[in-house]
Amino acid sequence: SQQAIFDEGTYVGELAQGLFPGGEVILYEEGSFEKKIGKTKQLIESGVKTIYEATFQFDDVLVMVDILNKGKDGWDLYEVKSSTSVKTVHENDVAVQYYVLNGSGIKLKKTSLAHINNQYTRQGELDVRQLFTIEDLTKIAIVKQDFVKVELGKIQKALKKGEPRADIGPQCSDPYECDFQEHCWKHVPEPSVFNINRLGAEKKWALYDDGILKYKDVPDDYPLNANQTIQVNAELTGKDFIDKEAIKEFLNTLHYPLYFLDFETYNPAVPPFNGIRPYQKIPFQYSLHYQKKKGGKIHHKEFLAEEGTDPRSELAQGLVDNIPGNSCVLTYNAGFEKGVIKELADQFQNLKKKLMGIHDSIEDLIVPFRSKAYYKKEMNGSASLKYVLPALIPELSYDEMGISGGSQASSAYATLHLIKDNNKRKKIRKDLIEYCKLDTLAMVRILEELNNI
């Protein structure tokens, strides 16, 4: 999944080169950084106006500039990001590049960030000029030069010493997940106060700073809400928390025929089909277990789109064909499925009435777990299906599956059309089907458990 994020960032960077076409590219695989720096200098001296991945080094800092373009007033730098807005970390990135290029003798006239425009809807050929928004960050880069020098000084000082004596803190995950968490967090027990659900980050770090890590060390008068109290007590006593009346109240919202629905989607930065915006969820698969009457036989249907094609029309038609109008539809974390169906309804007006009928009949199986009407310590504070299922039905597991998570499923399908090996492609499709099928089977079994209780 992480590799897919990196690959998409690379693809976005390559598309952005179309904003300034016809330039020379310095490939990462071309050799050492020294060779790349030398080639950059050679291209500039030879009068090349646009260079992709221009490489510079100054003050022991190396940068590869996404796009360096020489306009009529001088050189302009463009950093490319696949995000939909400018963030502080992007401003710092641009400021560092400004520092290095300025120190290398390149006097920049403008420093900008090109990021994804999430208001763009694709119609026909991809229009890179509409896909990207360019923000001028020149003034910010200049203002940040003193900050850059100070921070680089700290980094260079740290590099000359051994492992820094730094305690864990919010910086472990902000702005990015740190690669050394496993090493630095060895002293943090599992579970710890960091696992208390919906306890704000500031409160968690305040407890940590006071030396409170384990649940048993949390003061009796500490202001936890009702659900957090259930979580902590379940961990300390090992006892399950079950509110039968609340569970019964939830079960009374359901009726038959009952359809258990789960979607898999992917949301590419670059819209691959007409009518799609950047990062819009595109459903490519569903699993549908169903039961015509309580205690009746369980049936199953499924859909997995052909890779590389727009799946929405066939998927939407399959939903309305397979889910009768008088049904109750059960999902897990219903906001996701409702959002997908609403977008399909807006896209396909001929199916809108039936799709919105499905949308309006949805009930959410997460309700008794989110409210802690049923809670076991194995859920570790989470109402996620990935925690609830093994806690309730330990014989069902995602652990040994070829695909074991939603983000993994998304990235597997998004790149499936690029795989040449037919056997490998078939194996991934089989894994996708088995994964989505387990999600709805899990709901079937969890509902059985709630009914038994």
Coordinates of C-alpha atoms in Angstrom, one line a residue:
S1 CA 0.0 0.0 0.0
Q2 CA 2.8 2.4 0.8
Q3 CA 4.6 1.5 -2.4
A4 CA 1.4 2.4 -4.3
I5 CA 1.4 5.8 -2.7
F6 CA 5.0 6.4 -3.8
D7 CA 4.2 5.1 -7.3
E8 CA 1.2 7.5 -7.6
G9 CA 3.4 10.4 -6.5
T10 CA 5.9 9.5 -9.2
Y11 CA 3.1 9.3 -11.8
V12 CA 1.7 12.7 -10.7
G13 CA 5.2 14.2 -11.0
E14 CA 5.6 12.8 -14.5
L15 CA 2.2 14.3 -15.6
A16 CA 3.2 17.7 -14.2
Q17 CA 6.1 17.8 -16.7
G18 CA 3.3 18.3 -19.3
L19 CA 2.9 21.8 -17.8
F20 CA 6.3 22.6 -19.3
P21 CA 6.7 20.1 -22.1
G22 CA 9.8 19.4 -24.1
G23 CA 12.3 19.5 -21.3
E24 CA 15.3 17.3 -20.5
V25 CA 14.9 14.7 -17.7
I26 CA 17.6 13.6 -15.3
L27 CA 16.7 10.0 -14.5
Y28 CA 17.3 8.7 -10.9
E29 CA 18.9 5.6 -12.4
E30 CA 21.4 7.5 -14.4
G31 CA 24.2 7.1 -11.9
S32 CA 25.6 8.8 -8.8
F33 CA 24.4 12.1 -7.5
E34 CA 27.7 13.6 -8.6
K35 CA 26.9 12.6 -12.2
K36 CA 23.4 14.1 -11.9
I37 CA 24.8 17.3 -10.5
G38 CA 27.3 17.4 -13.4
K39 CA 24.6 16.8 -16.0
T40 CA 22.4 19.5 -14.5
K41 CA 25.2 22.0 -14.8
Q42 CA 25.9 20.8 -18.4
L43 CA 22.3 21.2 -19.4
I44 CA 22.1 24.7 -17.9
E45 CA 25.3 25.8 -19.7
S46 CA 24.1 24.4 -23.0
G47 CA 21.0 26.7 -22.9
V48 CA 18.3 24.1 -22.0
K49 CA 15.2 26.0 -20.8
T50 CA 13.4 23.2 -18.9
I51 CA 14.9 20.4 -16.7
Y52 CA 13.0 17.7 -14.8
E53 CA 14.7 16.4 -11.7
A54 CA 17.5 19.0 -11.9
T55 CA 20.0 18.1 -9.2
F56 CA 22.0 20.4 -6.9
Q57 CA 24.0 20.2 -3.8
F58 CA 25.0 23.0 -1.4
D59 CA 26.0 23.0 2.3
D60 CA 25.8 19.2 2.4
V61 CA 22.2 19.3 1.3
L62 CA 21.1 17.6 -2.0
V63 CA 17.9 18.3 -3.8
M64 CA 16.3 17.1 -7.1
V65 CA 13.9 19.8 -8.4
D66 CA 10.8 18.4 -10.0
I67 CA 10.7 21.1 -12.6
L68 CA 13.2 23.9 -13.3
N69 CA 12.0 26.2 -16.0
K70 CA 13.7 29.3 -17.5
G71 CA 11.2 32.0 -18.3
K72 CA 11.9 35.4 -19.8
D73 CA 12.7 36.9 -16.3
G74 CA 14.9 34.0 -15.1
W75 CA 14.7 30.6 -13.5
D76 CA 11.4 29.3 -11.9
L77 CA 11.2 26.3 -9.6
Y78 CA 8.1 24.1 -9.4
E79 CA 7.7 21.4 -6.7
V80 CA 5.0 18.9 -7.5
K81 CA 2.8 17.3 -4.8
S82 CA -0.2 14.9 -5.2
S83 CA -2.0 16.7 -2.3
T84 CA -4.9 19.0 -2.9
S85 CA -3.7 21.9 -0.9
V86 CA -0.5 23.6 0.3
K87 CA 0.7 22.3 3.7
T88 CA 3.5 23.6 6.0
V89 CA 5.7 20.6 5.2
H90 CA 5.4 21.6 1.5
E91 CA 6.4 25.2 2.3
N92 CA 9.5 23.9 4.1
D93 CA 10.3 21.6 1.2
V94 CA 10.2 24.5 -1.2
A95 CA 12.2 26.7 1.2
V96 CA 15.0 24.1 1.4
Q97 CA 15.2 23.9 -2.4
Y98 CA 15.3 27.6 -2.7
Y99 CA 18.2 27.6 -0.2
V100 CA 20.2 25.0 -2.1
L101 CA 19.7 26.5 -5.5
N102 CA 20.4 30.0 -4.3
G103 CA 23.6 28.7 -2.7
S104 CA 24.5 26.9 -6.0
G105 CA 24.3 30.2 -7.9
I106 CA 20.8 29.8 -9.4
K107 CA 19.0 33.0 -8.7
L108 CA 15.3 32.0 -8.7
K109 CA 12.7 34.5 -9.8
K110 CA 9.8 32.4 -8.7
T111 CA 9.3 29.3 -6.5
S112 CA 5.9 27.5 -6.8
L113 CA 4.0 24.4 -5.7
A114 CA 2.0 22.5 -8.3
H115 CA -0.7 20.4 -6.5
I116 CA -3.8 18.5 -7.5
N117 CA -6.9 20.6 -8.3
N118 CA -9.8 18.6 -6.7
Q119 CA -12.4 20.7 -8.5
Y120 CA -11.4 19.3 -11.9
T121 CA -13.7 16.8 -13.5
R122 CA -12.3 14.8 -16.4
Q123 CA -14.1 15.0 -19.7
G124 CA -12.2 13.3 -22.6
E125 CA -8.4 13.5 -22.7
L126 CA -6.7 14.4 -19.4
D127 CA -6.0 18.2 -19.2
V128 CA -2.9 18.6 -17.1
R129 CA -3.4 22.4 -17.0
Q130 CA -6.8 21.8 -15.2
L131 CA -5.5 18.9 -13.2
F132 CA -2.9 21.1 -11.4
T133 CA -3.2 24.3 -9.4
I134 CA 0.0 26.3 -9.2
E135 CA 0.6 28.4 -6.0
D136 CA 3.4 31.0 -5.8
L137 CA 5.4 30.4 -2.6
T138 CA 8.3 32.7 -3.4
K139 CA 7.7 35.1 -0.5
I140 CA 7.2 32.2 1.9
A141 CA 10.4 30.6 0.7
I142 CA 12.4 33.8 1.2
V143 CA 10.9 34.5 4.7
K144 CA 11.8 30.9 5.7
Q145 CA 15.5 31.1 4.8
D146 CA 16.7 31.9 8.4
F147 CA 14.5 29.0 9.7
V148 CA 16.0 26.7 7.1
K149 CA 19.6 27.6 8.2
V150 CA 18.8 27.0 11.8
E151 CA 17.1 23.6 11.2
L152 CA 19.9 22.4 8.9
G153 CA 22.4 23.4 11.5
K154 CA 20.5 21.2 14.0
I155 CA 20.4 18.3 11.6
Q156 CA 24.1 18.6 10.7
K157 CA 25.0 18.7 14.4
A158 CA 22.9 15.6 15.1
L159 CA 24.5 13.7 12.3
K160 CA 28.0 14.2 13.8
K161 CA 26.9 12.5 17.0
G162 CA 25.4 9.1 18.0
E163 CA 21.8 8.3 18.5
P164 CA 20.1 11.5 19.7
R165 CA 18.6 11.5 23.2
A166 CA 15.1 12.4 22.1
D167 CA 12.0 11.2 23.8
I168 CA 9.0 10.0 21.8
G169 CA 6.4 12.7 21.1
P170 CA 3.9 14.0 18.5
Q171 CA 6.8 14.2 16.0
C172 CA 6.7 10.4 15.7
S173 CA 3.7 10.7 13.4
D174 CA 3.6 14.3 12.3
P175 CA 4.0 15.3 9.5
Y176 CA 4.9 11.7 8.6
E177 CA 5.1 8.3 10.3
C178 CA 8.7 7.8 11.5
D179 CA 10.6 4.7 10.4
F180 CA 12.1 4.2 13.8
Q181 CA 8.9 4.0 15.9
E182 CA 9.4 0.3 16.6
H183 CA 12.8 1.1 18.1
C184 CA 11.8 4.2 20.0
W185 CA 8.5 2.9 21.4
K186 CA 9.9 -0.3 22.9
H187 CA 9.2 0.9 26.4
V188 CA 5.5 1.5 25.7
P189 CA 3.3 -1.4 26.7
E190 CA 0.5 -2.9 24.6
P191 CA -2.1 -1.7 25.3
S192 CA -1.2 1.7 26.7
V193 CA -2.9 5.0 27.2
F194 CA -2.3 5.7 23.5
N195 CA -4.9 3.0 22.7
I196 CA -7.7 4.7 24.7
N197 CA -10.3 5.4 22.0
R198 CA -11.1 9.0 21.2
L199 CA -8.9 10.4 23.9
G200 CA -7.3 13.4 22.3
A201 CA -3.6 13.4 21.5
E202 CA -2.8 16.3 23.9
K203 CA -4.4 14.3 26.8
K204 CA -2.5 11.1 25.8
W205 CA 0.8 12.9 25.7
A206 CA 0.0 14.7 29.0
L207 CA -0.5 11.3 30.6
Y208 CA 2.7 10.0 29.1
D209 CA 4.6 13.1 30.4
D210 CA 3.3 12.3 33.9
G211 CA 4.7 8.8 33.6
I212 CA 1.3 7.2 33.1
L213 CA 1.5 4.5 30.4
K214 CA -0.6 1.5 31.6
Y215 CA -4.3 1.4 32.1
K216 CA -3.9 0.5 35.7
D217 CA -1.9 3.7 36.4
V218 CA -4.7 6.0 35.1
P219 CA -6.0 7.8 38.2
D220 CA -9.5 6.8 39.3
D221 CA -10.7 10.4 39.1
Y222 CA -9.3 10.9 35.6
P223 CA -12.1 12.3 33.3
L224 CA -12.8 9.4 30.9
N225 CA -16.1 9.3 29.1
A226 CA -18.5 6.3 29.5
N227 CA -17.1 4.4 26.5
Q228 CA -13.5 5.0 27.5
T229 CA -14.3 3.8 31.0
I230 CA -15.8 0.6 29.6
Q231 CA -12.6 0.0 27.5
V232 CA -10.3 0.6 30.5
N233 CA -12.4 -1.6 32.9
A234 CA -12.6 -4.4 30.3
E235 CA -8.8 -4.4 30.0
L236 CA -8.3 -4.4 33.8
T237 CA -10.9 -7.0 34.7
G238 CA -10.9 -9.1 31.6
K239 CA -14.7 -9.1 31.7
D240 CA -16.9 -8.5 28.6
F241 CA -19.3 -5.6 28.6
I242 CA -22.7 -6.5 27.2
D243 CA -25.9 -4.3 27.2
K244 CA -28.6 -6.8 26.0
E245 CA -31.3 -4.1 25.9
A246 CA -29.2 -1.9 23.6
I247 CA -28.4 -4.9 21.4
K248 CA -32.0 -5.8 21.2
E249 CA -32.9 -2.3 20.3
F250 CA -30.5 -2.4 17.4
L251 CA -31.7 -5.8 16.2
N252 CA -35.3 -4.4 16.1
T253 CA -34.2 -1.9 13.4
L254 CA -33.5 -4.8 11.0
H255 CA -36.0 -6.7 8.8
Y256 CA -35.9 -9.4 6.1
P257 CA -34.9 -10.0 3.4
L258 CA -31.6 -8.9 4.8
Y259 CA -28.7 -8.0 2.5
F260 CA -25.1 -7.7 3.8
L261 CA -23.2 -5.3 1.5
D262 CA -19.5 -4.4 1.3
F263 CA -17.8 -2.3 -1.4
E264 CA -14.1 -2.0 -2.3
T265 CA -13.1 1.3 -3.9
Y266 CA -10.0 3.1 -5.1
N267 CA -9.5 6.8 -5.2
P268 CA -6.7 7.8 -7.6
A269 CA -5.2 11.3 -7.6
V270 CA -5.5 11.3 -11.4
P271 CA -9.0 10.7 -12.6
P272 CA -8.8 7.7 -15.0
F273 CA -12.4 8.0 -16.6
N274 CA -14.8 10.7 -17.7
G275 CA -16.9 12.2 -14.9
I276 CA -14.3 11.5 -12.2
R277 CA -12.7 14.1 -10.0
P278 CA -9.2 13.6 -8.4
Y279 CA -9.5 11.3 -5.3
Q280 CA -13.1 10.5 -6.0
K281 CA -14.0 7.0 -4.7
I282 CA -14.5 4.6 -7.6
P283 CA -16.2 1.4 -6.5
F284 CA -14.8 -1.6 -8.4
Q285 CA -16.2 -4.5 -6.3
Y286 CA -18.9 -5.6 -4.0
S287 CA -19.8 -8.7 -2.0
L288 CA -23.4 -9.5 -1.2
H289 CA -24.5 -12.1 1.3
Y290 CA -28.2 -12.3 1.8
Q291 CA -30.9 -14.0 3.8
K292 CA -34.6 -14.0 2.7
K293 CA -35.9 -14.8 6.2
K294 CA -34.5 -14.9 9.7
G295 CA -32.8 -18.2 10.2
G296 CA -33.0 -19.0 6.5
K297 CA -30.3 -20.1 4.1
I298 CA -27.4 -17.7 3.4
H299 CA -26.8 -16.9 -0.3
H300 CA -24.0 -15.0 -1.9
K301 CA -23.4 -12.9 -5.0
E302 CA -20.3 -10.9 -6.0
F303 CA -19.0 -8.4 -8.6
L304 CA -15.4 -7.6 -9.5
A305 CA -14.9 -5.3 -12.5
E306 CA -12.5 -5.9 -15.3
E307 CA -9.3 -4.1 -14.6
G308 CA -8.6 -0.9 -16.6
T309 CA -12.3 -0.2 -17.3
D310 CA -14.8 2.2 -15.8
P311 CA -16.6 -0.2 -13.4
R312 CA -19.4 2.1 -12.2
S313 CA -22.2 1.5 -14.7
E314 CA -22.0 -2.3 -14.5
L315 CA -21.6 -2.2 -10.7
A316 CA -24.6 0.1 -10.2
Q317 CA -26.8 -2.0 -12.4
G318 CA -25.7 -5.1 -10.5
L319 CA -26.8 -3.5 -7.2
V320 CA -30.3 -2.7 -8.4
D321 CA -30.7 -6.1 -10.0
N322 CA -29.6 -8.0 -7.0
I323 CA -31.1 -6.0 -4.1
P324 CA -35.0 -6.0 -4.1
G325 CA -36.8 -2.8 -3.2
N326 CA -38.3 -4.1 0.1
S327 CA -34.9 -5.2 1.5
C328 CA -33.0 -4.1 4.6
V329 CA -29.3 -3.6 3.7
L330 CA -26.7 -4.1 6.4
T331 CA -23.3 -2.5 6.1
Y332 CA -20.4 -1.9 8.5
N333 CA -19.6 1.8 9.0
A334 CA -22.5 2.8 6.8
G335 CA -21.3 6.3 5.9
F336 CA -18.8 4.8 3.4
E337 CA -21.3 2.7 1.5
K338 CA -24.0 5.4 1.6
G339 CA -21.5 7.9 0.1
V340 CA -20.6 5.5 -2.7
I341 CA -24.2 4.8 -3.6
K342 CA -25.1 8.5 -3.5
E343 CA -22.4 9.3 -6.0
L344 CA -23.6 6.4 -8.2
A345 CA -27.1 7.7 -8.0
D346 CA -26.0 11.2 -9.0
Q347 CA -24.0 9.7 -11.9
F348 CA -26.7 7.4 -13.3
Q349 CA -30.0 9.2 -13.3
N350 CA -31.8 6.2 -14.9
L351 CA -31.0 4.2 -11.7
K352 CA -31.2 7.0 -9.2
K353 CA -34.6 6.0 -7.7
K354 CA -33.6 2.4 -7.1
L355 CA -30.1 3.3 -5.9
M356 CA -31.5 5.8 -3.4
G357 CA -33.9 3.2 -2.2
I358 CA -31.0 1.0 -1.4
H359 CA -29.2 4.0 0.2
D360 CA -32.2 4.7 2.4
S361 CA -32.6 1.1 3.5
I362 CA -29.1 0.8 5.0
E363 CA -28.6 0.0 8.6
D364 CA -25.2 0.0 10.3
L365 CA -23.8 -3.0 12.1
I366 CA -21.1 -0.9 13.7
V367 CA -23.7 0.7 16.0
P368 CA -23.6 -1.7 19.0
F369 CA -19.8 -1.8 18.9
R370 CA -19.2 1.9 18.5
S371 CA -21.6 2.5 21.4
K372 CA -19.9 -0.2 23.5
A373 CA -23.2 -2.1 23.8
Y374 CA -20.9 -5.1 23.2
Y375 CA -17.3 -4.8 24.1
K376 CA -14.4 -7.2 24.7
K377 CA -10.9 -6.2 25.6
E378 CA -9.6 -7.9 22.4
M379 CA -11.2 -5.0 20.5
N380 CA -8.5 -2.7 21.9
G381 CA -10.8 0.3 21.9
S382 CA -11.7 0.0 18.3
A383 CA -15.1 -0.7 16.6
S384 CA -13.3 -1.6 13.3
L385 CA -14.3 -4.9 11.7
K386 CA -10.7 -5.9 11.8
Y387 CA -10.8 -5.9 15.6
V388 CA -14.4 -6.9 16.2
L389 CA -14.3 -10.0 14.0
P390 CA -11.4 -11.8 15.7
A391 CA -12.7 -10.8 19.1
L392 CA -16.1 -12.4 18.4
I393 CA -15.4 -15.0 15.8
P394 CA -11.7 -16.0 16.3
E395 CA -12.0 -18.8 13.7
L396 CA -12.5 -16.2 11.0
S397 CA -9.3 -14.3 10.2
Y398 CA -7.8 -12.0 7.6
D399 CA -4.3 -13.0 8.7
E400 CA -3.4 -15.6 6.1
M401 CA -5.2 -14.0 3.2
G402 CA -3.4 -12.8 0.1
I403 CA -5.1 -9.4 0.6
S404 CA -6.0 -8.5 4.1
G405 CA -7.0 -4.9 4.2
G406 CA -8.9 -2.3 2.3
S407 CA -6.0 -0.1 1.3
Q408 CA -4.2 -3.2 0.1
A409 CA -7.2 -4.2 -2.0
S410 CA -7.4 -0.7 -3.5
S411 CA -3.8 -0.6 -4.5
A412 CA -3.9 -4.1 -5.9
Y413 CA -6.8 -3.4 -8.1
A414 CA -5.5 0.1 -9.2
T415 CA -2.4 -1.5 -10.6
L416 CA -3.9 -4.8 -11.8
H417 CA -4.1 -3.6 -15.5
L418 CA -0.3 -3.0 -15.5
I419 CA 0.5 -6.7 -14.7
K420 CA 1.5 -8.7 -17.8
D421 CA 1.6 -12.1 -16.1
N422 CA -1.9 -13.6 -16.7
N423 CA -1.5 -16.1 -13.8
K424 CA -0.5 -13.4 -11.4
R425 CA -3.4 -11.3 -12.5
K426 CA -5.8 -14.2 -11.9
K427 CA -4.3 -14.8 -8.5
I428 CA -4.8 -11.2 -7.4
R429 CA -8.4 -11.2 -8.7
K430 CA -9.1 -14.4 -6.6
D431 CA -7.5 -12.7 -3.6
L432 CA -9.7 -9.7 -4.0
I433 CA -12.9 -11.8 -4.3
E434 CA -12.0 -13.8 -1.2
Y435 CA -11.1 -10.7 0.9
C436 CA -14.4 -8.8 0.0
K437 CA -16.4 -12.0 0.6
L438 CA -14.9 -12.4 4.1
D439 CA -16.1 -8.8 4.9
T440 CA -19.7 -9.7 4.3
L441 CA -19.4 -13.2 5.8
A442 CA -18.0 -11.5 8.9
M443 CA -21.1 -9.4 9.2
V444 CA -23.3 -12.5 8.8
R445 CA -21.5 -14.2 11.7
I446 CA -21.4 -11.2 13.9
L447 CA -25.1 -10.7 13.5
E448 CA -25.6 -14.3 14.5
E449 CA -23.6 -13.7 17.6
L450 CA -25.7 -10.6 18.5
N451 CA -28.9 -12.6 18.0
N452 CA -27.6 -15.4 20.2
I453 CA -26.8 -12.9 23.0

